[in-house]
Short mmCIF file of C-alpha atoms in Angstrom, two decimals:
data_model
loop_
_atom_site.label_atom_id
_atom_site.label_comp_id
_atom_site.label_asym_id
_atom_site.label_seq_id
_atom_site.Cartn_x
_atom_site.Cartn_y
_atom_site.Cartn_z
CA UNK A 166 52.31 -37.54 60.00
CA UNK A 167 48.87 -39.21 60.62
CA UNK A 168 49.64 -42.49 59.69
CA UNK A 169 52.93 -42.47 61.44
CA UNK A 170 50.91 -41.52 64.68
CA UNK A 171 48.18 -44.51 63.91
CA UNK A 172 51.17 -46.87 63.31
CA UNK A 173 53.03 -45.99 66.80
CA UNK A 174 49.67 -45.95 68.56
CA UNK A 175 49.28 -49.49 67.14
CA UNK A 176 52.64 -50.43 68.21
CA UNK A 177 52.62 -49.03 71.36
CA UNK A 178 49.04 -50.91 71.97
CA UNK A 179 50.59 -54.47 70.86
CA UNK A 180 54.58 -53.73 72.06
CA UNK A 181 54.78 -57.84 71.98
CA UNK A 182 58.45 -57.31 73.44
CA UNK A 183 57.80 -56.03 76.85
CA UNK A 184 58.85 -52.09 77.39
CA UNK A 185 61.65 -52.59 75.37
CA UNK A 186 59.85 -51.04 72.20
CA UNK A 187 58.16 -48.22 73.87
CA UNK A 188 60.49 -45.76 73.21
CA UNK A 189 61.01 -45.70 69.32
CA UNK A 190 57.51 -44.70 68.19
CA UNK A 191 58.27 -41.67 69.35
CA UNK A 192 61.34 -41.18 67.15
CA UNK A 193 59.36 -42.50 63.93
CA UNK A 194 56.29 -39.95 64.69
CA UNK A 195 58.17 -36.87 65.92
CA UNK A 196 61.29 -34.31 65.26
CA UNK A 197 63.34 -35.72 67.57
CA UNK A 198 66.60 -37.38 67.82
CA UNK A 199 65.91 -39.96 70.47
CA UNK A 200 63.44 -41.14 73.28
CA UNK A 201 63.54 -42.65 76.47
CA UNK A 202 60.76 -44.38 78.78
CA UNK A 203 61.41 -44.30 82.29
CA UNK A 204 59.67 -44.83 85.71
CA UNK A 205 60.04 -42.56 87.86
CA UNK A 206 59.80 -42.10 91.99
CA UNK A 207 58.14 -44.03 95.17
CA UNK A 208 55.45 -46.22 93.04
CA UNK A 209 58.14 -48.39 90.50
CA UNK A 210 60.95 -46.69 91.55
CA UNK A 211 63.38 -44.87 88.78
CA UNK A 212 64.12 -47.01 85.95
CA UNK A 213 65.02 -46.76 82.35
CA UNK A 214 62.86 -49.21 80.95
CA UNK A 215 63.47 -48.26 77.25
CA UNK A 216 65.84 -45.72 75.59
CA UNK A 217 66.50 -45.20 71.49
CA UNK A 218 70.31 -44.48 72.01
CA UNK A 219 73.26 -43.68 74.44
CA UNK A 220 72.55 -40.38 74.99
CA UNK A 221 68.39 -40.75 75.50
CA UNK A 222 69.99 -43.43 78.25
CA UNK A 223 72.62 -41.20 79.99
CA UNK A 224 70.33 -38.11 79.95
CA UNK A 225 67.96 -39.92 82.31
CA UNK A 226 70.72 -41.26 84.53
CA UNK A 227 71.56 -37.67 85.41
CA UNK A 228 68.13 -36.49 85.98
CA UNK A 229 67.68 -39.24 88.56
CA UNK A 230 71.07 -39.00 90.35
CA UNK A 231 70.29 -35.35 90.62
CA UNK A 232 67.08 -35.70 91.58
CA UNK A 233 65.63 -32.83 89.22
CA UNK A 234 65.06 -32.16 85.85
CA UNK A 235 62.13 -32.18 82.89
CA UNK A 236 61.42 -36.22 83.46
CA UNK A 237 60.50 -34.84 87.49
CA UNK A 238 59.12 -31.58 86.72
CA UNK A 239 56.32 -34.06 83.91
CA UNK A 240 56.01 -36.06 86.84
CA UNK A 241 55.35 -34.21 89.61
CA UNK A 242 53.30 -31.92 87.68
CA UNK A 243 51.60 -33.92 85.71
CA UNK A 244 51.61 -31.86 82.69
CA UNK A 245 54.06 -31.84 79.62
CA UNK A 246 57.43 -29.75 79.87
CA UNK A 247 58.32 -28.41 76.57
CA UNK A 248 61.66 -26.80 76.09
CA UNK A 249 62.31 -26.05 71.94
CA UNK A 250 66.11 -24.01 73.25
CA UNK A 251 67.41 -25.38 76.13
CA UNK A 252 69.85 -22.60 75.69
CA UNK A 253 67.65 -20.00 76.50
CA UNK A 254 64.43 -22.13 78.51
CA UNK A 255 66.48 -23.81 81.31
CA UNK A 256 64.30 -23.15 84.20
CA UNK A 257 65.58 -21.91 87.71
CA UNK A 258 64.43 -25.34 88.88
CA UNK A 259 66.87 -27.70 87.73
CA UNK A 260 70.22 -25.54 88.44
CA UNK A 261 72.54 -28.48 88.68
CA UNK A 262 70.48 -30.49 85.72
CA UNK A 263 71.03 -27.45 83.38
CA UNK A 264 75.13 -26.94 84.06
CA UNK A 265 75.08 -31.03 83.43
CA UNK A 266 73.76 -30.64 79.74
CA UNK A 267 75.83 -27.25 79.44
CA UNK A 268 78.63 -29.04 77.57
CA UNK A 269 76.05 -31.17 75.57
CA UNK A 270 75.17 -31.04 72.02
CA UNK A 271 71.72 -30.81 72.93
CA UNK A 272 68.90 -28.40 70.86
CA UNK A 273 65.86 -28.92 72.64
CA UNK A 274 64.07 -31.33 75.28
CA UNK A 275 60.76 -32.76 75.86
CA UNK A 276 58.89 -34.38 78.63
CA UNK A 277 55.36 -36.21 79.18
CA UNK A 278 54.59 -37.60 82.04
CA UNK A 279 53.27 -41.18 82.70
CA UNK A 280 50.29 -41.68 84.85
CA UNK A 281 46.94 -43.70 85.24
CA UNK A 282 44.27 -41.66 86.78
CA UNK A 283 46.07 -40.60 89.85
CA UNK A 284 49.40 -42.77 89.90
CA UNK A 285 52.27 -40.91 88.90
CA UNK A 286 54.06 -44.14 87.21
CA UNK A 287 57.17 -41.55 85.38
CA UNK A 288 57.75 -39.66 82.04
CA UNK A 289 58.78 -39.95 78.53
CA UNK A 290 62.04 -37.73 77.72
CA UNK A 291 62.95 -36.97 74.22
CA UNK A 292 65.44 -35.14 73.12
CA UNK A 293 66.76 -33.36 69.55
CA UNK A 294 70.40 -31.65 68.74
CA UNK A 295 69.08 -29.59 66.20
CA UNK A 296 66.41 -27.12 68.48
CA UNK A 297 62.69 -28.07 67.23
CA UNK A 298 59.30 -27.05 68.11
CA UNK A 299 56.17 -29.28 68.95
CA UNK A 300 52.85 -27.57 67.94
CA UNK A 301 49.42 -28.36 69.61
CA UNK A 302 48.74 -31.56 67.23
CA UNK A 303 52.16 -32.55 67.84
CA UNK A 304 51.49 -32.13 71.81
CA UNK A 305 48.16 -33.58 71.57
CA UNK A 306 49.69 -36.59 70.16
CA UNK A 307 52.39 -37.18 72.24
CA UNK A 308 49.98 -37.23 74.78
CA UNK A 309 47.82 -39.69 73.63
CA UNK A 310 51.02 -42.23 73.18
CA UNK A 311 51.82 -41.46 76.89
CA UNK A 312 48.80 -42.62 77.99
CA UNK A 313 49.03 -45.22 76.46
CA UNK A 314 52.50 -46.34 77.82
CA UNK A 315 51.34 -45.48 80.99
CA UNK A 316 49.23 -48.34 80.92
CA UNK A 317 51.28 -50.69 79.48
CA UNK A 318 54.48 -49.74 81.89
CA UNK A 319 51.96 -50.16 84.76
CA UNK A 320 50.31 -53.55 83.15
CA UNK A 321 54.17 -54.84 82.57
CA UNK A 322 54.63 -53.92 85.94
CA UNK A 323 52.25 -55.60 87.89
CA UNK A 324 52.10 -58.62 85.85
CA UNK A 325 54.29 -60.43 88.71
CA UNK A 326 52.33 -58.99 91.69
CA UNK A 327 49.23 -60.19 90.27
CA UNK A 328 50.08 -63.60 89.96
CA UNK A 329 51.32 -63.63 93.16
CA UNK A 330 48.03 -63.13 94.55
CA UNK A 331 45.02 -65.16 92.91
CA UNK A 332 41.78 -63.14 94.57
CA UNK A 333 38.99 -65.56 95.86
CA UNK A 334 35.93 -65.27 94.20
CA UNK A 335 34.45 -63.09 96.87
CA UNK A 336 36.83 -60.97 96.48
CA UNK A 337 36.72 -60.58 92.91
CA UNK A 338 33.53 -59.44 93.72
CA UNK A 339 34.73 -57.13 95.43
CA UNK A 340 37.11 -56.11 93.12
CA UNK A 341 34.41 -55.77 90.72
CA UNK A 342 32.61 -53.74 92.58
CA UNK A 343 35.45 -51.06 93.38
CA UNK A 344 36.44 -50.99 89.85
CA UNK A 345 32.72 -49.52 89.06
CA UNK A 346 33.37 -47.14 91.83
CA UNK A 347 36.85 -46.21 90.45
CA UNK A 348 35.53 -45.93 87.18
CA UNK A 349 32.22 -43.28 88.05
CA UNK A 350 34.74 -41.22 90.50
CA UNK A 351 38.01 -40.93 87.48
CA UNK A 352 35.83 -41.58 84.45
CA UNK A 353 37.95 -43.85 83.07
CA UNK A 354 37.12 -47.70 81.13
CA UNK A 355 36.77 -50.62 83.51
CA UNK A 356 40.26 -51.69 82.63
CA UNK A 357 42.06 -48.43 83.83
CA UNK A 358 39.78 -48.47 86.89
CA UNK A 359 41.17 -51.81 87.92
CA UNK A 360 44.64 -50.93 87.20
CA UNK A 361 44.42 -47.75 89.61
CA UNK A 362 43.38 -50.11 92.30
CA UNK A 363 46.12 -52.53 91.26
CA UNK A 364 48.51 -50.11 91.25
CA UNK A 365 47.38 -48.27 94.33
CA UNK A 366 47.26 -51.74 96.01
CA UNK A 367 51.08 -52.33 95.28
CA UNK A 368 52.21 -48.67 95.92
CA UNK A 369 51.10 -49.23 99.32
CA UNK A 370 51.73 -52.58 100.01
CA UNK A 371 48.41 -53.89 100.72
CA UNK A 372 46.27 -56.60 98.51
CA UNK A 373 44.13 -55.36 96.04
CA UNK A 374 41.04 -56.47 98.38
CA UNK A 375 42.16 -54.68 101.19
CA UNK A 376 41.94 -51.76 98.86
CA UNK A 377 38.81 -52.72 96.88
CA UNK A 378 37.08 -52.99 100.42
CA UNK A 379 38.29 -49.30 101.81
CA UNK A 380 36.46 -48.13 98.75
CA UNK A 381 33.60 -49.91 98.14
CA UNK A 382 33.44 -49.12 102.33
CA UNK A 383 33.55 -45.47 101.16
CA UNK A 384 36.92 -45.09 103.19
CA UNK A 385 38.93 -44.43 100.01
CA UNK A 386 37.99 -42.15 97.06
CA UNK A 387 40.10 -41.47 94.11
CA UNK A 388 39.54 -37.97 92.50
CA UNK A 389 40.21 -36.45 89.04
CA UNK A 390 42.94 -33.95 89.43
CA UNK A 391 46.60 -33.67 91.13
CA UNK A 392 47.17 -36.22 93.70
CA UNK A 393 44.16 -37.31 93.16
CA UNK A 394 43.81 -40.11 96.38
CA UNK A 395 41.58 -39.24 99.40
CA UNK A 396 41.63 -41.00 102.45
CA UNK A 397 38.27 -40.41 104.18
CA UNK A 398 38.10 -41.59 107.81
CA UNK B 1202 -8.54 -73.15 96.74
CA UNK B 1203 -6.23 -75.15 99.05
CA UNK B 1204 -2.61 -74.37 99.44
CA UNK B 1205 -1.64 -77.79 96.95
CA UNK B 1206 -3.59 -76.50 94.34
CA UNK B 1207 -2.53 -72.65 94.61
CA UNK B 1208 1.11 -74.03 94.65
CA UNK B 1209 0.80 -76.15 91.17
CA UNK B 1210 -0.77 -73.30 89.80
CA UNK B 1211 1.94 -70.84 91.00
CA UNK B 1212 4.35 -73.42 89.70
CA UNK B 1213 3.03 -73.25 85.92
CA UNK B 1214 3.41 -70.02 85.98
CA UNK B 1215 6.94 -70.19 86.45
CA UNK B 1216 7.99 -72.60 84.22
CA UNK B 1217 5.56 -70.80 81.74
CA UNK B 1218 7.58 -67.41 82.60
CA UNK B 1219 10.57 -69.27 82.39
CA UNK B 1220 9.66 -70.85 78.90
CA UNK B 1221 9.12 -66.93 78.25
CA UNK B 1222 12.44 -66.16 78.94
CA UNK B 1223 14.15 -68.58 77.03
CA UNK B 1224 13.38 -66.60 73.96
CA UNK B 1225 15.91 -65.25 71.24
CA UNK B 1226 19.18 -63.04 72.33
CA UNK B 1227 17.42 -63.65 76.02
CA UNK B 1228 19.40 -62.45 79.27
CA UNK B 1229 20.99 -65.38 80.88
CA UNK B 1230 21.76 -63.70 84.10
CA UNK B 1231 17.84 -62.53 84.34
CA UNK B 1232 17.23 -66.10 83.94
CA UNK B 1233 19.21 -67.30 86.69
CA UNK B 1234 17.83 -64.84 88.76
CA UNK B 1235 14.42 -65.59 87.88
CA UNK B 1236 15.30 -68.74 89.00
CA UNK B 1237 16.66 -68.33 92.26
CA UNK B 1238 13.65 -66.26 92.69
CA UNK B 1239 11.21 -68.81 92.17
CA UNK B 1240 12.65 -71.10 94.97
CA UNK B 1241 12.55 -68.73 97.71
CA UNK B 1242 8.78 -68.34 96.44
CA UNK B 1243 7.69 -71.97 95.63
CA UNK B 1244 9.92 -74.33 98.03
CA UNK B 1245 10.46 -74.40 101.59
CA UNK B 1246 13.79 -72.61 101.34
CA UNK B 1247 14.47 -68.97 103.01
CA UNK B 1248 17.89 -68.40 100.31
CA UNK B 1249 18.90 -69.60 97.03
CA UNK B 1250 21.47 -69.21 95.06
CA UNK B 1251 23.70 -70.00 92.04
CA UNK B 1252 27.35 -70.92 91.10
CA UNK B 1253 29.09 -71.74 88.08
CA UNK B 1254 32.63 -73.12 87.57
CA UNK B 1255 34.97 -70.62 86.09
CA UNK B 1256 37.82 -71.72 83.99
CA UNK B 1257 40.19 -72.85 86.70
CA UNK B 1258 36.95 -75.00 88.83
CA UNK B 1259 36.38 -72.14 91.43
CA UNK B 1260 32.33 -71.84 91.55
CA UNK B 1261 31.52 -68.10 92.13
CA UNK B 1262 27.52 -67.10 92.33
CA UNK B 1263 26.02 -65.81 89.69
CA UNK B 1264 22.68 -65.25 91.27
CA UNK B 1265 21.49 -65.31 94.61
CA UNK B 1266 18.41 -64.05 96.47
CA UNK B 1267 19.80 -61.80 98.37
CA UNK B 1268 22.78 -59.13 97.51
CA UNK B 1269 23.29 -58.85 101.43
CA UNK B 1270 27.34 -60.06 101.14
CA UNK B 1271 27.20 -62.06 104.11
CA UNK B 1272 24.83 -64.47 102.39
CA UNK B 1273 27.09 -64.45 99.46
CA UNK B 1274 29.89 -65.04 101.67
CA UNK B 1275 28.22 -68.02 103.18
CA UNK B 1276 27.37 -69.54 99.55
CA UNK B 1277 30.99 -68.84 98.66
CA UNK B 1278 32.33 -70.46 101.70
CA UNK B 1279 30.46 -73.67 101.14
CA UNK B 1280 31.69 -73.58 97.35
CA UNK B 1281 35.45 -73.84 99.42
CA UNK B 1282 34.87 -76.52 101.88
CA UNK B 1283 31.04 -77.25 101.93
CA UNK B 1284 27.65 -78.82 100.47
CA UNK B 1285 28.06 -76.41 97.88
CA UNK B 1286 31.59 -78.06 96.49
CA UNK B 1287 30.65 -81.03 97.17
CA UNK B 1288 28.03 -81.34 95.09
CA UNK B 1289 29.72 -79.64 92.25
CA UNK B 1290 32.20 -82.44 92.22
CA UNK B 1291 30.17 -85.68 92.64
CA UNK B 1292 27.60 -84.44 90.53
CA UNK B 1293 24.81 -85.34 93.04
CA UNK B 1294 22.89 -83.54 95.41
CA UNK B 1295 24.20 -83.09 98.98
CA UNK B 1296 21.91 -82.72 101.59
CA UNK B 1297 22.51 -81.24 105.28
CA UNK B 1298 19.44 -82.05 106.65
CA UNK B 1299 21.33 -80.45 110.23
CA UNK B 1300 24.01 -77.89 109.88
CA UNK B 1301 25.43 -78.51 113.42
CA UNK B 1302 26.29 -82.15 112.13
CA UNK B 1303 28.38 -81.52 109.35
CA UNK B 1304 31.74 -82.61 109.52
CA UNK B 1305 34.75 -80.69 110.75
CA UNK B 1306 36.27 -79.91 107.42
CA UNK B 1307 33.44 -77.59 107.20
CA UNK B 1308 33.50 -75.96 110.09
CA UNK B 1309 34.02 -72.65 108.84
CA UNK B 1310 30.67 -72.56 106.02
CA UNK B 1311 29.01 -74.90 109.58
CA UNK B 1312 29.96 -71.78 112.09
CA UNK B 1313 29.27 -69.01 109.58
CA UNK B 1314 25.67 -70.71 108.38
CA UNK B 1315 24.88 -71.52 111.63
CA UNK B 1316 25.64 -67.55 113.10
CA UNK B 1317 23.39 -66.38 109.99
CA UNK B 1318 20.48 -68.42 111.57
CA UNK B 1319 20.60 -71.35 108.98
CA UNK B 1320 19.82 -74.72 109.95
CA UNK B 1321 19.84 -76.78 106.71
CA UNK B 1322 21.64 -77.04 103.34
CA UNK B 1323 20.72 -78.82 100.11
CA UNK B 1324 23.15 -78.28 96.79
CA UNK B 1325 21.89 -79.64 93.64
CA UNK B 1326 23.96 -79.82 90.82
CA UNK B 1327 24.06 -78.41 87.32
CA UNK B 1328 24.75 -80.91 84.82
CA UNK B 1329 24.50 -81.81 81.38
CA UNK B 1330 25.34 -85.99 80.98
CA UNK B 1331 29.04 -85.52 81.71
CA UNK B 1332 29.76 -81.78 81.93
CA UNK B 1333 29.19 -80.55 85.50
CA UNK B 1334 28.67 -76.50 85.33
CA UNK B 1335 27.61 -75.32 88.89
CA UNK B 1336 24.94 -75.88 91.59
CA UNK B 1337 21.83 -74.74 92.90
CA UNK B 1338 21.88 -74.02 96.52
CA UNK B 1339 18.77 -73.93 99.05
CA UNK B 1340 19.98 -72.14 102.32
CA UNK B 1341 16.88 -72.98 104.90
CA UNK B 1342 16.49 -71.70 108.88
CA UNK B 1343 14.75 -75.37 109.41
CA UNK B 1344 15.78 -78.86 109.83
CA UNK B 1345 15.37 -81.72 108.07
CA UNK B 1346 15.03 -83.24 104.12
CA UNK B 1347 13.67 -81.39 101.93
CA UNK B 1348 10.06 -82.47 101.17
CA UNK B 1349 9.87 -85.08 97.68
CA UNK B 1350 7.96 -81.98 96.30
CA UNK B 1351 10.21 -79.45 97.05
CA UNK B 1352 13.23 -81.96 96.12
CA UNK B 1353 11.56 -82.88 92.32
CA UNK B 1354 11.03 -79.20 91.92
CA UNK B 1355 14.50 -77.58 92.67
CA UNK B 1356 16.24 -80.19 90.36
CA UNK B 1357 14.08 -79.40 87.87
CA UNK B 1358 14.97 -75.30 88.34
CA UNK B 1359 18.80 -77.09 87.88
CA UNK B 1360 17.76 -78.57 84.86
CA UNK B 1361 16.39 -75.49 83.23
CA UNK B 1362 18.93 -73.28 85.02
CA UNK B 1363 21.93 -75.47 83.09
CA UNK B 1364 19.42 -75.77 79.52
CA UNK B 1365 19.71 -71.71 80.08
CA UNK B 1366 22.90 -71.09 80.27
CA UNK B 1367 23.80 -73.89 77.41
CA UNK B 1368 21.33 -73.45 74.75
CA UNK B 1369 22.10 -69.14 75.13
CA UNK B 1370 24.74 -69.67 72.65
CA UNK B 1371 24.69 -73.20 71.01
CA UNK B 1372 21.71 -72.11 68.65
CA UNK B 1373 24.04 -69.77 66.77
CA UNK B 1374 27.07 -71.83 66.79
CA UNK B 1375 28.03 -75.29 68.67
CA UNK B 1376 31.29 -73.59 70.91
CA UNK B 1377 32.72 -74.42 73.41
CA UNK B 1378 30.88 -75.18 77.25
CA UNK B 1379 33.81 -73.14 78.73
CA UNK B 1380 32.67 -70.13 76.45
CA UNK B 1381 29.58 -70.17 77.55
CA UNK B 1382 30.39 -70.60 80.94
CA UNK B 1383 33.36 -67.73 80.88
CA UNK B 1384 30.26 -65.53 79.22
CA UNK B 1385 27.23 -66.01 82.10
CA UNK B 1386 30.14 -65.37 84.70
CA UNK B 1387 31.63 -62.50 82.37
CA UNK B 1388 28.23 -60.64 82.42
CA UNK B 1389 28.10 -61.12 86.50
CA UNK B 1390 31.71 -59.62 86.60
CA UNK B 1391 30.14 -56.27 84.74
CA UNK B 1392 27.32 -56.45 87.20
CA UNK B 1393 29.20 -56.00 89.97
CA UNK B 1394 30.63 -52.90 88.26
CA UNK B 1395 27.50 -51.66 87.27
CA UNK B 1396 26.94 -51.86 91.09
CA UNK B 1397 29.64 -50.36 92.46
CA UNK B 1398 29.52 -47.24 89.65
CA UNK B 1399 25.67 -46.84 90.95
CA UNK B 1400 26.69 -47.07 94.69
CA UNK B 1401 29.43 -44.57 94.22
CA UNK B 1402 26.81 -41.68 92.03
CA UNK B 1403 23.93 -42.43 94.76
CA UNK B 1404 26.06 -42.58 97.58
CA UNK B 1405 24.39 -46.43 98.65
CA UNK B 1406 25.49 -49.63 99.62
CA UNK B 1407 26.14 -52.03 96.47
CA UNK B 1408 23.82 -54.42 97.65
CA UNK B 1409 21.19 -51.83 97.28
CA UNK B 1410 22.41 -50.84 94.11
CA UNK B 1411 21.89 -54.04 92.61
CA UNK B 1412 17.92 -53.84 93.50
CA UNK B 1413 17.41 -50.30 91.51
CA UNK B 1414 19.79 -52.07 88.49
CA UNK B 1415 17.42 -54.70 88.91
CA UNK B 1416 14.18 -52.49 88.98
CA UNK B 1417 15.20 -49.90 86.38
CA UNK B 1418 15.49 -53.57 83.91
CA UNK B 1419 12.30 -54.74 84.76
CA UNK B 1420 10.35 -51.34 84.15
CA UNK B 1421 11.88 -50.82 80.18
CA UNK B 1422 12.35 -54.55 79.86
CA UNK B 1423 15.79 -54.66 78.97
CA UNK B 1424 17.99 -57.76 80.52
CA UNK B 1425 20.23 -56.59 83.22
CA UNK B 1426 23.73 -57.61 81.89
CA UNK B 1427 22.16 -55.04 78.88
CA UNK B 1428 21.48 -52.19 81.79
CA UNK B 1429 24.82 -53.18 83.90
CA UNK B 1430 26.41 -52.90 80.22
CA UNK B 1431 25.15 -49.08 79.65
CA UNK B 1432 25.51 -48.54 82.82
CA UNK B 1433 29.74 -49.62 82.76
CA UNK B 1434 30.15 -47.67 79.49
CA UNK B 1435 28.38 -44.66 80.69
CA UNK B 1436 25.83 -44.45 78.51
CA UNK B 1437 23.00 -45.10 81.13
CA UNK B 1438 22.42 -43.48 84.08
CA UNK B 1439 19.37 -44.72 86.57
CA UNK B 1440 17.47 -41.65 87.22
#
């Protein structure tokens, strides 16, 4: 199991071929019949970006056409859902989600969410017929590969926006600057830090020195947590 | 003593501190700031400061007397359309002996200089034979040349200023000048992280931040890319 996890976290850090490969690690390391990486919401908008199979594919078209489901609950939560019997661990939440899989061959469902500090970028559904469980290492791990999709979904992302917009020099400064701020308020590595602000910058349709200023001005604060963004006027 | 003699003096003790500096595994960034230092204290100049060319041409400072970003501002805008550029590309030294007479495609480093209460402008280049680096920049609230003293002096802070950031790495293997380059701007980059991480625990401005970065390096004699370093990775917080 451990070197199956160190050789999908090594994937996943390289994935040479764009989101397309994020999914599968998650089939070679865990239980589970397929996977599916998907964006989710206001800041990429909902998108498969990689799927193992058919089903992995069609199971997250329904959860965003109804609007509900464990890919929205990881979201908007922010936490993993875990559901080894989907027969018997449907939640109230997702009424019309649950009679949509009724007729399925389906065993159980999983779902981590995707998200950089506090960007909620979308969630990582995987699915087995047979029901299985995931125990804490298991959990623990999927976690770690999540995070580290988040940051190459968001990276893939904004690889267009940045190139759109080559900062001055002062403003890299600036950018600098924020990034240190970003990094002491989320305790996060530069590189995350500057990807919040990247991504902030783009979910709100401002340039990242706009956004680097209103921090390093002390009118913007990012905090660890839930919805984690503070505007302070 | 008279004031010649006290000057010389003061002058051999910088290029003796500077000789000091250019020791083994030595702080590049300290250096440059050393530098720019010494010309607010030795030559008739109220700022200096220092750009280097980055990998696409754009000159960005690397070390200026004064944190204060509307000076950096200034220095940046004449590294657009300015003394500052200008220099950097002919490889010789510009000189605006008066601000208010510079031509119109500078009006906006002319307007901005001249609201910051600047008068004059020299730029001296960094260069090594062909390879042109960056420039040195003297930012003075007086007309007029600078004096032959003053002139022989701050290209010879240029010369050790582009030695400095040459010979950091070429002892240990002959790479590349972009490398080197891409490295004394790289440890400014995690300087102005280091700033805005101390800004955002002590609840001060960044330019601020850079002088107890500055002081904390000075007081356990460790470079200040080293502290800013720590400092990025957590490992270091000033007190």
């Amino acid at each position: 199991m451990d070197s199956s996890f160190t050789a999908a976290m090594e994937a996943l850090e390289r994935s040479p071929d764009g989101p397309d490969g994020l999914a599968a690690p998650f089939v070679s390391v865990f239980p589970v019949t397929g996977a599916s990486v998907s964006t989710l919401g206001d800041l990429l908008g909902s998108e498969t970006l990689a799927a193992t199979d058919e089903f992995s594919a069609h199971m997250d078209e329904v959860q965003f056409d109804l609007g509900e489901g464990p890919c929205w609950d990881a979201m908007r939560s922010a936490r993993p859902v875990l559901m080894p019997d989907v027969r018997t661990g449907a939640p109230a939440s997702w009424p019309s989600f649950a009679a949509a899989i009724d007729s399925e061959r389906l065993g159980s469902l999983f779902a981590f969410p995707l998200r950089l500090g506090p960007l909620r970028i979308g969630a990582i559904d995987l699915y087995s017929v047979k029901p299985v469980r995931f125990d804490r290492d298991q959990a623990r791990q999927a976690g770690a590969m999540a995070e580290v999709v988040s940051r190459q979904v968001l990276r893939h992302a904004l690889e267009g926006v940045e190139a759109a917009e080559r900062p001055s020099p002062l403003s890299r400064r600036v950018i600098h600057q924020a990034t240190g701020f970003v990094l002491a308020q989320l305790d996060v590595s530069p590189e995350d830090a500057r990807l919040v602000i990247q991504g902030h910058a783009f979910a709100t349709s401002r340039s990242m020195m706009e956004v680097a200023t209103d921090i390093v001005e002390g009118r913007l604060r990012f905090t660890k947590g839930i919805g984690g963004i503070e505007a302070v006027s | 003593m008279s004031d010649a003699v006290t000057r010389e003096k003061r002058l051999l003790q910088t290029f003796a501190s500077l000789a000091d500096t250019l020791v083994d595994g030595y702080d590049v960034v300290d250096l440059l700031q050393l530098l720019v230092d010494s010309c607010k204290d030795l030559l008739d100049t109220t700022e200096a400061a220092i750009l280097l060319a980055d990998a696409n041409g754009d000159l960005d400072v690397v070390a200026s007397t004064s944190e204060a970003s509307r000076i950096v501002e200034l220095i940046q805008l004449g590294a657009e359309a300015g003394p500052c550029v200008e220099s950097f590309h002919t490889g010789t030294v510009i000189s605006v002996p008066d601000i208010r007479l510079s031509p119109d495609r500078w009006a906006h480093f002319r307007d901005v200089a001249l609201s910051e209460g600047f008068a004059s402008a020299h730029a001296i280049p960094l260069r090594l034979r062909e390879n042109r680096i960056g420039t040195l920049n003297l930012l003075r609230d007086a007309v007029g040349e600078l004096e032959l003293q003053d002139e022989v002096t701050a290209q010879a802070f240029a010369d050790v200023a582009t030695i400095g950031i040459l010979h950091e790495r070429t002892l240990r293997e002959s790479s590349m000048l972009t490398e080197q380059l891409e490295r004394a701007l790289g440890s400014r980059v995690v300087i102005e992280q280091a700033k805005g991480v101390v800004a955002h625990m002590r609840g001060i401005r960044v330019d601020e931040a850079f002088g107890l970065i500055r002081e904390y390096a000075r007081a356990h004699r460790i470079g200040i890319s080293r502290v800013a370093e720590q400092i990025v990775d957590r490992s270091l917080t000033i007190p």
